[in-house]
Amino acid sequence: MAHTHRPESEIALRVKAIESLLVEKGIVDPMTLDTIIDAYEHQIGPHNGARIVAKAWVDADYKQRLLADGTSAIAELGLTGFSSEHMVVVGNTPQVHNLIVCTLCSCYPWAILGLPPTWYKSFAYRARAVIEPRKVLQEFGLAIPDEVEIRVWDSNADLRYLVLPERPQGTEGMSEAALASLVTRNAMIGTAKVQPPEPPFTLAA
Ligand code: FE
């Protein structure tokens, strides 16, 4: 049977070669690399943000603390130690929709959302999110009615924002973990809303 050559195998080989070289030259410790890779794969990512959102949905006191002091309310969930920047959580309501951008570069709450999506770092998003947020959101498939105010928050090195999306209808009685599974990265940036769960499949009577 012919040996199949997949394009990513070449990239993997190159990464392996670079890693071997760095380890051989004593520049990096292989254990350190494993720790970093594990952190990005399992520890850092939007599931952390989703946990925060779900907790705020089921616990009104927590929500209040979260909106008042994001950094310490997030620390209550054990999410600390990534960096020293302050977290500000902005809550969506039927009257206000919040959107996050970094107009200068790509500041992002990566400790709780993982790595930023490519579009977040793009010049087009950074420039247009402030000038014409409604139009940008439309391009994300999110139509915000004219009567709803859009607030755009410009992140920087010291201050990172997180959107607390609205809890969707039809989620009454769902567990915190089930609620967290509905929360997407984009909903926490403000380019999407959290969608209600798919209705369970039932046979028509
Ligand atoms: Fe930035």
PDB file of C-alpha atoms and ligand atoms in Angstrom:
ATOM      1  CA  MET A   1       0.000   0.000   0.000  1.00  0.00           C
ATOM      2  CA  ALA A   2       1.231   3.470  -0.890  1.00  0.00           C
ATOM      3  CA  HIS A   3       2.492   5.656   1.885  1.00  0.00           C
ATOM      4  CA  THR A   4       0.063   8.543   2.285  1.00  0.00           C
ATOM      5  CA  HIS A   5       1.606  11.903   2.784  1.00  0.00           C
ATOM      6  CA  ARG A   6      -0.519  14.403   4.650  1.00  0.00           C
ATOM      7  CA  PRO A   7       0.470  18.068   4.655  1.00  0.00           C
ATOM      8  CA  GLU A   8       0.308  18.419   8.447  1.00  0.00           C
ATOM      9  CA  SER A   9       2.849  15.634   8.912  1.00  0.00           C
ATOM     10  CA  GLU A  10       5.500  17.894   7.429  1.00  0.00           C
ATOM     11  CA  ILE A  11       4.593  20.650   9.880  1.00  0.00           C
ATOM     12  CA  ALA A  12       4.658  18.149  12.732  1.00  0.00           C
ATOM     13  CA  LEU A  13       8.117  16.993  11.626  1.00  0.00           C
ATOM     14  CA  ARG A  14       9.388  20.557  11.485  1.00  0.00           C
ATOM     15  CA  VAL A  15       8.018  21.274  14.965  1.00  0.00           C
ATOM     16  CA  LYS A  16       9.657  18.094  16.246  1.00  0.00           C
ATOM     17  CA  ALA A  17      12.962  19.086  14.640  1.00  0.00           C
ATOM     18  CA  ILE A  18      12.842  22.558  16.199  1.00  0.00           C
ATOM     19  CA  GLU A  19      11.861  21.109  19.574  1.00  0.00           C
ATOM     20  CA  SER A  20      14.763  18.611  19.454  1.00  0.00           C
ATOM     21  CA  LEU A  21      17.179  21.362  18.568  1.00  0.00           C
ATOM     22  CA  LEU A  22      15.976  23.647  21.386  1.00  0.00           C
ATOM     23  CA  VAL A  23      16.212  20.806  23.899  1.00  0.00           C
ATOM     24  CA  GLU A  24      19.620  19.699  22.586  1.00  0.00           C
ATOM     25  CA  LYS A  25      21.020  23.212  22.863  1.00  0.00           C
ATOM     26  CA  GLY A  26      19.660  23.406  26.408  1.00  0.00           C
ATOM     27  CA  ILE A  27      17.398  26.327  25.512  1.00  0.00           C
ATOM     28  CA  VAL A  28      14.200  24.670  26.716  1.00  0.00           C
ATOM     29  CA  ASP A  29      13.442  21.894  29.128  1.00  0.00           C
ATOM     30  CA  PRO A  30      11.152  19.274  27.490  1.00  0.00           C
ATOM     31  CA  MET A  31       9.101  19.141  30.701  1.00  0.00           C
ATOM     32  CA  THR A  32       8.456  22.867  30.439  1.00  0.00           C
ATOM     33  CA  LEU A  33       7.213  22.424  26.894  1.00  0.00           C
ATOM     34  CA  ASP A  34       4.871  19.639  27.998  1.00  0.00           C
ATOM     35  CA  THR A  35       3.536  21.861  30.757  1.00  0.00           C
ATOM     36  CA  ILE A  36       2.874  24.731  28.347  1.00  0.00           C
ATOM     37  CA  ILE A  37       1.193  22.480  25.783  1.00  0.00           C
ATOM     38  CA  ASP A  38      -0.947  20.862  28.481  1.00  0.00           C
ATOM     39  CA  ALA A  39      -1.939  24.289  29.766  1.00  0.00           C
ATOM     40  CA  TYR A  40      -3.153  25.417  26.357  1.00  0.00           C
ATOM     41  CA  GLU A  41      -4.880  22.111  25.615  1.00  0.00           C
ATOM     42  CA  HIS A  42      -6.614  21.455  28.910  1.00  0.00           C
ATOM     43  CA  GLN A  43      -6.384  24.312  31.378  1.00  0.00           C
ATOM     44  CA  ILE A  44      -6.566  27.590  29.475  1.00  0.00           C
ATOM     45  CA  GLY A  45      -9.539  28.080  27.225  1.00  0.00           C
ATOM     46  CA  PRO A  46     -13.093  29.339  26.865  1.00  0.00           C
ATOM     47  CA  HIS A  47     -14.409  26.582  29.176  1.00  0.00           C
ATOM     48  CA  ASN A  48     -13.070  28.734  32.022  1.00  0.00           C
ATOM     49  CA  GLY A  49     -15.070  31.738  30.883  1.00  0.00           C
ATOM     50  CA  ALA A  50     -18.115  29.520  30.406  1.00  0.00           C
ATOM     51  CA  ARG A  51     -17.841  28.344  34.025  1.00  0.00           C
ATOM     52  CA  ILE A  52     -17.831  31.950  35.206  1.00  0.00           C
ATOM     53  CA  VAL A  53     -20.892  32.813  33.096  1.00  0.00           C
ATOM     54  CA  ALA A  54     -22.884  29.760  34.184  1.00  0.00           C
ATOM     55  CA  LYS A  55     -22.126  30.453  37.842  1.00  0.00           C
ATOM     56  CA  ALA A  56     -23.336  34.039  37.441  1.00  0.00           C
ATOM     57  CA  TRP A  57     -26.552  32.780  35.813  1.00  0.00           C
ATOM     58  CA  VAL A  58     -27.450  30.507  38.732  1.00  0.00           C
ATOM     59  CA  ASP A  59     -26.091  32.579  41.594  1.00  0.00           C
ATOM     60  CA  ALA A  60     -27.359  36.169  41.792  1.00  0.00           C
ATOM     61  CA  ASP A  61     -24.929  37.093  44.570  1.00  0.00           C
ATOM     62  CA  TYR A  62     -22.019  35.837  42.520  1.00  0.00           C
ATOM     63  CA  LYS A  63     -23.255  37.778  39.501  1.00  0.00           C
ATOM     64  CA  GLN A  64     -23.308  40.947  41.585  1.00  0.00           C
ATOM     65  CA  ARG A  65     -19.744  40.352  42.807  1.00  0.00           C
ATOM     66  CA  LEU A  66     -18.618  39.511  39.278  1.00  0.00           C
ATOM     67  CA  LEU A  67     -19.964  42.732  37.805  1.00  0.00           C
ATOM     68  CA  ALA A  68     -18.628  44.788  40.723  1.00  0.00           C
ATOM     69  CA  ASP A  69     -15.104  43.332  40.786  1.00  0.00           C
ATOM     70  CA  GLY A  70     -14.354  40.865  37.999  1.00  0.00           C
ATOM     71  CA  THR A  71     -10.800  40.082  39.068  1.00  0.00           C
ATOM     72  CA  SER A  72     -11.680  38.901  42.573  1.00  0.00           C
ATOM     73  CA  ALA A  73     -14.943  37.147  41.606  1.00  0.00           C
ATOM     74  CA  ILE A  74     -13.058  35.190  38.936  1.00  0.00           C
ATOM     75  CA  ALA A  75     -10.360  34.372  41.496  1.00  0.00           C
ATOM     76  CA  GLU A  76     -13.080  32.831  43.702  1.00  0.00           C
ATOM     77  CA  LEU A  77     -13.302  30.043  41.099  1.00  0.00           C
ATOM     78  CA  GLY A  78      -9.589  29.382  41.391  1.00  0.00           C
ATOM     79  CA  LEU A  79      -8.789  31.123  38.120  1.00  0.00           C
ATOM     80  CA  THR A  80      -5.737  33.122  39.108  1.00  0.00           C
ATOM     81  CA  GLY A  81      -2.036  33.305  38.617  1.00  0.00           C
ATOM     82  CA  PHE A  82      -1.963  33.792  34.873  1.00  0.00           C
ATOM     83  CA  SER A  83      -1.094  37.479  34.828  1.00  0.00           C
ATOM     84  CA  SER A  84      -1.630  40.646  36.742  1.00  0.00           C
ATOM     85  CA  GLU A  85      -4.140  42.395  34.522  1.00  0.00           C
ATOM     86  CA  HIS A  86      -7.523  43.431  35.853  1.00  0.00           C
ATOM     87  CA  MET A  87     -10.693  41.813  34.624  1.00  0.00           C
ATOM     88  CA  VAL A  88     -13.836  43.827  34.064  1.00  0.00           C
ATOM     89  CA  VAL A  89     -17.040  41.915  33.366  1.00  0.00           C
ATOM     90  CA  VAL A  90     -19.731  43.730  31.400  1.00  0.00           C
ATOM     91  CA  GLY A  91     -23.246  42.315  31.480  1.00  0.00           C
ATOM     92  CA  ASN A  92     -25.626  42.171  28.537  1.00  0.00           C
ATOM     93  CA  THR A  93     -29.241  43.123  29.215  1.00  0.00           C
ATOM     94  CA  PRO A  94     -32.293  43.515  26.974  1.00  0.00           C
ATOM     95  CA  GLN A  95     -31.252  47.204  26.668  1.00  0.00           C
ATOM     96  CA  VAL A  96     -27.470  46.917  26.319  1.00  0.00           C
ATOM     97  CA  HIS A  97     -25.224  44.715  24.210  1.00  0.00           C
ATOM     98  CA  ASN A  98     -21.489  44.733  24.970  1.00  0.00           C
ATOM     99  CA  LEU A  99     -18.686  44.118  22.510  1.00  0.00           C
ATOM    100  CA  ILE A 100     -14.972  43.703  23.208  1.00  0.00           C
ATOM    101  CA  VAL A 101     -12.092  44.772  21.037  1.00  0.00           C
ATOM    102  CA  CYS A 102      -8.480  45.810  21.336  1.00  0.00           C
ATOM    103  CA  THR A 103      -8.062  48.654  18.902  1.00  0.00           C
ATOM    104  CA  LEU A 104      -4.323  48.899  19.475  1.00  0.00           C
ATOM    105  CA  CYS A 105      -3.217  45.272  19.162  1.00  0.00           C
ATOM    106  CA  SER A 106      -4.809  42.084  20.440  1.00  0.00           C
ATOM    107  CA  CYS A 107      -5.259  42.361  24.218  1.00  0.00           C
ATOM    108  CA  TYR A 108      -7.605  39.583  25.213  1.00  0.00           C
ATOM    109  CA  PRO A 109      -8.567  37.785  28.427  1.00  0.00           C
ATOM    110  CA  TRP A 110      -6.574  34.748  27.264  1.00  0.00           C
ATOM    111  CA  ALA A 111      -6.338  33.291  30.770  1.00  0.00           C
ATOM    112  CA  ILE A 112     -10.077  32.626  30.715  1.00  0.00           C
ATOM    113  CA  LEU A 113     -10.816  32.508  26.970  1.00  0.00           C
ATOM    114  CA  GLY A 114      -7.692  30.871  25.561  1.00  0.00           C
ATOM    115  CA  LEU A 115      -5.984  32.180  22.454  1.00  0.00           C
ATOM    116  CA  PRO A 116      -7.802  34.944  20.560  1.00  0.00           C
ATOM    117  CA  PRO A 117      -9.438  34.059  17.253  1.00  0.00           C
ATOM    118  CA  THR A 118      -7.696  35.348  14.116  1.00  0.00           C
ATOM    119  CA  TRP A 119     -10.474  37.822  13.337  1.00  0.00           C
ATOM    120  CA  TYR A 120     -10.067  39.438  16.752  1.00  0.00           C
ATOM    121  CA  LYS A 121      -6.494  40.345  15.830  1.00  0.00           C
ATOM    122  CA  SER A 122      -7.393  41.540  12.333  1.00  0.00           C
ATOM    123  CA  PHE A 123      -7.046  45.205  11.446  1.00  0.00           C
ATOM    124  CA  ALA A 124     -10.587  45.235  10.022  1.00  0.00           C
ATOM    125  CA  TYR A 125     -12.199  44.096  13.277  1.00  0.00           C
ATOM    126  CA  ARG A 126     -10.050  46.379  15.441  1.00  0.00           C
ATOM    127  CA  ALA A 127     -10.869  49.414  13.331  1.00  0.00           C
ATOM    128  CA  ARG A 128     -14.505  48.741  12.537  1.00  0.00           C
ATOM    129  CA  ALA A 129     -15.760  47.417  15.897  1.00  0.00           C
ATOM    130  CA  VAL A 130     -15.602  50.933  17.286  1.00  0.00           C
ATOM    131  CA  ILE A 131     -16.791  52.844  14.213  1.00  0.00           C
ATOM    132  CA  GLU A 132     -19.656  50.621  13.087  1.00  0.00           C
ATOM    133  CA  PRO A 133     -20.280  47.923  15.709  1.00  0.00           C
ATOM    134  CA  ARG A 134     -23.857  47.250  14.564  1.00  0.00           C
ATOM    135  CA  LYS A 135     -22.682  46.484  11.047  1.00  0.00           C
ATOM    136  CA  VAL A 136     -19.812  44.333  12.281  1.00  0.00           C
ATOM    137  CA  LEU A 137     -22.200  42.321  14.457  1.00  0.00           C
ATOM    138  CA  GLN A 138     -24.528  41.902  11.493  1.00  0.00           C
ATOM    139  CA  GLU A 139     -21.647  40.324   9.604  1.00  0.00           C
ATOM    140  CA  PHE A 140     -21.289  37.879  12.496  1.00  0.00           C
ATOM    141  CA  GLY A 141     -24.958  37.024  11.962  1.00  0.00           C
ATOM    142  CA  LEU A 142     -26.061  38.969  15.008  1.00  0.00           C
ATOM    143  CA  ALA A 143     -28.783  41.552  14.375  1.00  0.00           C
ATOM    144  CA  ILE A 144     -28.985  43.987  17.290  1.00  0.00           C
ATOM    145  CA  PRO A 145     -32.237  45.997  17.221  1.00  0.00           C
ATOM    146  CA  ASP A 146     -31.823  49.770  16.897  1.00  0.00           C
ATOM    147  CA  GLU A 147     -33.306  50.382  20.351  1.00  0.00           C
ATOM    148  CA  VAL A 148     -30.569  48.280  21.972  1.00  0.00           C
ATOM    149  CA  GLU A 149     -27.468  50.265  22.867  1.00  0.00           C
ATOM    150  CA  ILE A 150     -24.136  48.754  21.817  1.00  0.00           C
ATOM    151  CA  ARG A 151     -21.240  49.476  24.146  1.00  0.00           C
ATOM    152  CA  VAL A 152     -17.751  48.800  22.807  1.00  0.00           C
ATOM    153  CA  TRP A 153     -14.961  48.171  25.305  1.00  0.00           C
ATOM    154  CA  ASP A 154     -11.364  48.721  24.271  1.00  0.00           C
ATOM    155  CA  SER A 155      -9.042  46.307  26.052  1.00  0.00           C
ATOM    156  CA  ASN A 156      -5.485  47.154  26.926  1.00  0.00           C
ATOM    157  CA  ALA A 157      -2.499  45.593  28.626  1.00  0.00           C
ATOM    158  CA  ASP A 158      -3.809  46.306  32.140  1.00  0.00           C
ATOM    159  CA  LEU A 159      -7.533  45.905  31.642  1.00  0.00           C
ATOM    160  CA  ARG A 160      -9.285  42.972  29.975  1.00  0.00           C
ATOM    161  CA  TYR A 161     -13.005  42.676  29.445  1.00  0.00           C
ATOM    162  CA  LEU A 162     -15.349  39.715  29.459  1.00  0.00           C
ATOM    163  CA  VAL A 163     -18.976  39.844  28.330  1.00  0.00           C
ATOM    164  CA  LEU A 164     -21.534  38.221  30.588  1.00  0.00           C
ATOM    165  CA  PRO A 165     -24.127  37.146  28.006  1.00  0.00           C
ATOM    166  CA  GLU A 166     -27.816  36.885  28.745  1.00  0.00           C
ATOM    167  CA  ARG A 167     -29.097  33.524  29.867  1.00  0.00           C
ATOM    168  CA  PRO A 168     -31.224  32.134  27.037  1.00  0.00           C
ATOM    169  CA  GLN A 169     -34.891  31.258  27.392  1.00  0.00           C
ATOM    170  CA  GLY A 170     -35.776  27.636  27.977  1.00  0.00           C
ATOM    171  CA  THR A 171     -32.822  26.893  30.243  1.00  0.00           C
ATOM    172  CA  GLU A 172     -34.741  26.888  33.519  1.00  0.00           C
ATOM    173  CA  GLY A 173     -33.760  23.940  35.661  1.00  0.00           C
ATOM    174  CA  MET A 174     -30.568  23.200  33.716  1.00  0.00           C
ATOM    175  CA  SER A 175     -27.517  22.370  35.809  1.00  0.00           C
ATOM    176  CA  GLU A 176     -24.618  24.775  36.029  1.00  0.00           C
ATOM    177  CA  ALA A 177     -22.434  22.394  34.000  1.00  0.00           C
ATOM    178  CA  ALA A 178     -25.098  22.021  31.307  1.00  0.00           C
ATOM    179  CA  LEU A 179     -25.480  25.797  31.150  1.00  0.00           C
ATOM    180  CA  ALA A 180     -21.715  26.217  30.813  1.00  0.00           C
ATOM    181  CA  SER A 181     -21.744  23.933  27.788  1.00  0.00           C
ATOM    182  CA  LEU A 182     -24.017  26.425  25.981  1.00  0.00           C
ATOM    183  CA  VAL A 183     -21.648  29.363  26.437  1.00  0.00           C
ATOM    184  CA  THR A 184     -19.414  30.034  23.449  1.00  0.00           C
ATOM    185  CA  ARG A 185     -16.223  32.033  23.138  1.00  0.00           C
ATOM    186  CA  ASN A 186     -17.863  34.515  20.767  1.00  0.00           C
ATOM    187  CA  ALA A 187     -20.714  35.102  23.209  1.00  0.00           C
ATOM    188  CA  MET A 188     -18.117  36.156  25.779  1.00  0.00           C
ATOM    189  CA  ILE A 189     -16.505  38.559  23.279  1.00  0.00           C
ATOM    190  CA  GLY A 190     -19.924  39.870  22.279  1.00  0.00           C
ATOM    191  CA  THR A 191     -20.036  38.762  18.647  1.00  0.00           C
ATOM    192  CA  ALA A 192     -22.743  36.172  19.387  1.00  0.00           C
ATOM    193  CA  LYS A 193     -25.549  35.430  21.793  1.00  0.00           C
ATOM    194  CA  VAL A 194     -25.846  32.227  23.766  1.00  0.00           C
ATOM    195  CA  GLN A 195     -28.332  30.019  21.975  1.00  0.00           C
ATOM    196  CA  PRO A 196     -30.922  27.960  23.843  1.00  0.00           C
ATOM    197  CA  PRO A 197     -30.358  24.207  23.837  1.00  0.00           C
ATOM    198  CA  GLU A 198     -31.721  22.186  20.940  1.00  0.00           C
ATOM    199  CA  PRO A 199     -35.153  20.849  21.881  1.00  0.00           C
ATOM    200  CA  PRO A 200     -35.075  17.124  22.603  1.00  0.00           C
ATOM    201  CA  PHE A 201     -36.070  14.973  19.648  1.00  0.00           C
ATOM    202  CA  THR A 202     -39.651  13.825  19.931  1.00  0.00           C
ATOM    203  CA  LEU A 203     -41.846  11.899  17.529  1.00  0.00           C
ATOM    204  CA  ALA A 204     -44.861  13.820  16.309  1.00  0.00           C
ATOM    205  CA  ALA A 205     -48.034  12.519  17.856  1.00  0.00           C
TER     206      ALA A 205
HETATM  207 FE    FE B   1      -3.834  44.830  22.625  1.00  0.00          FE
END
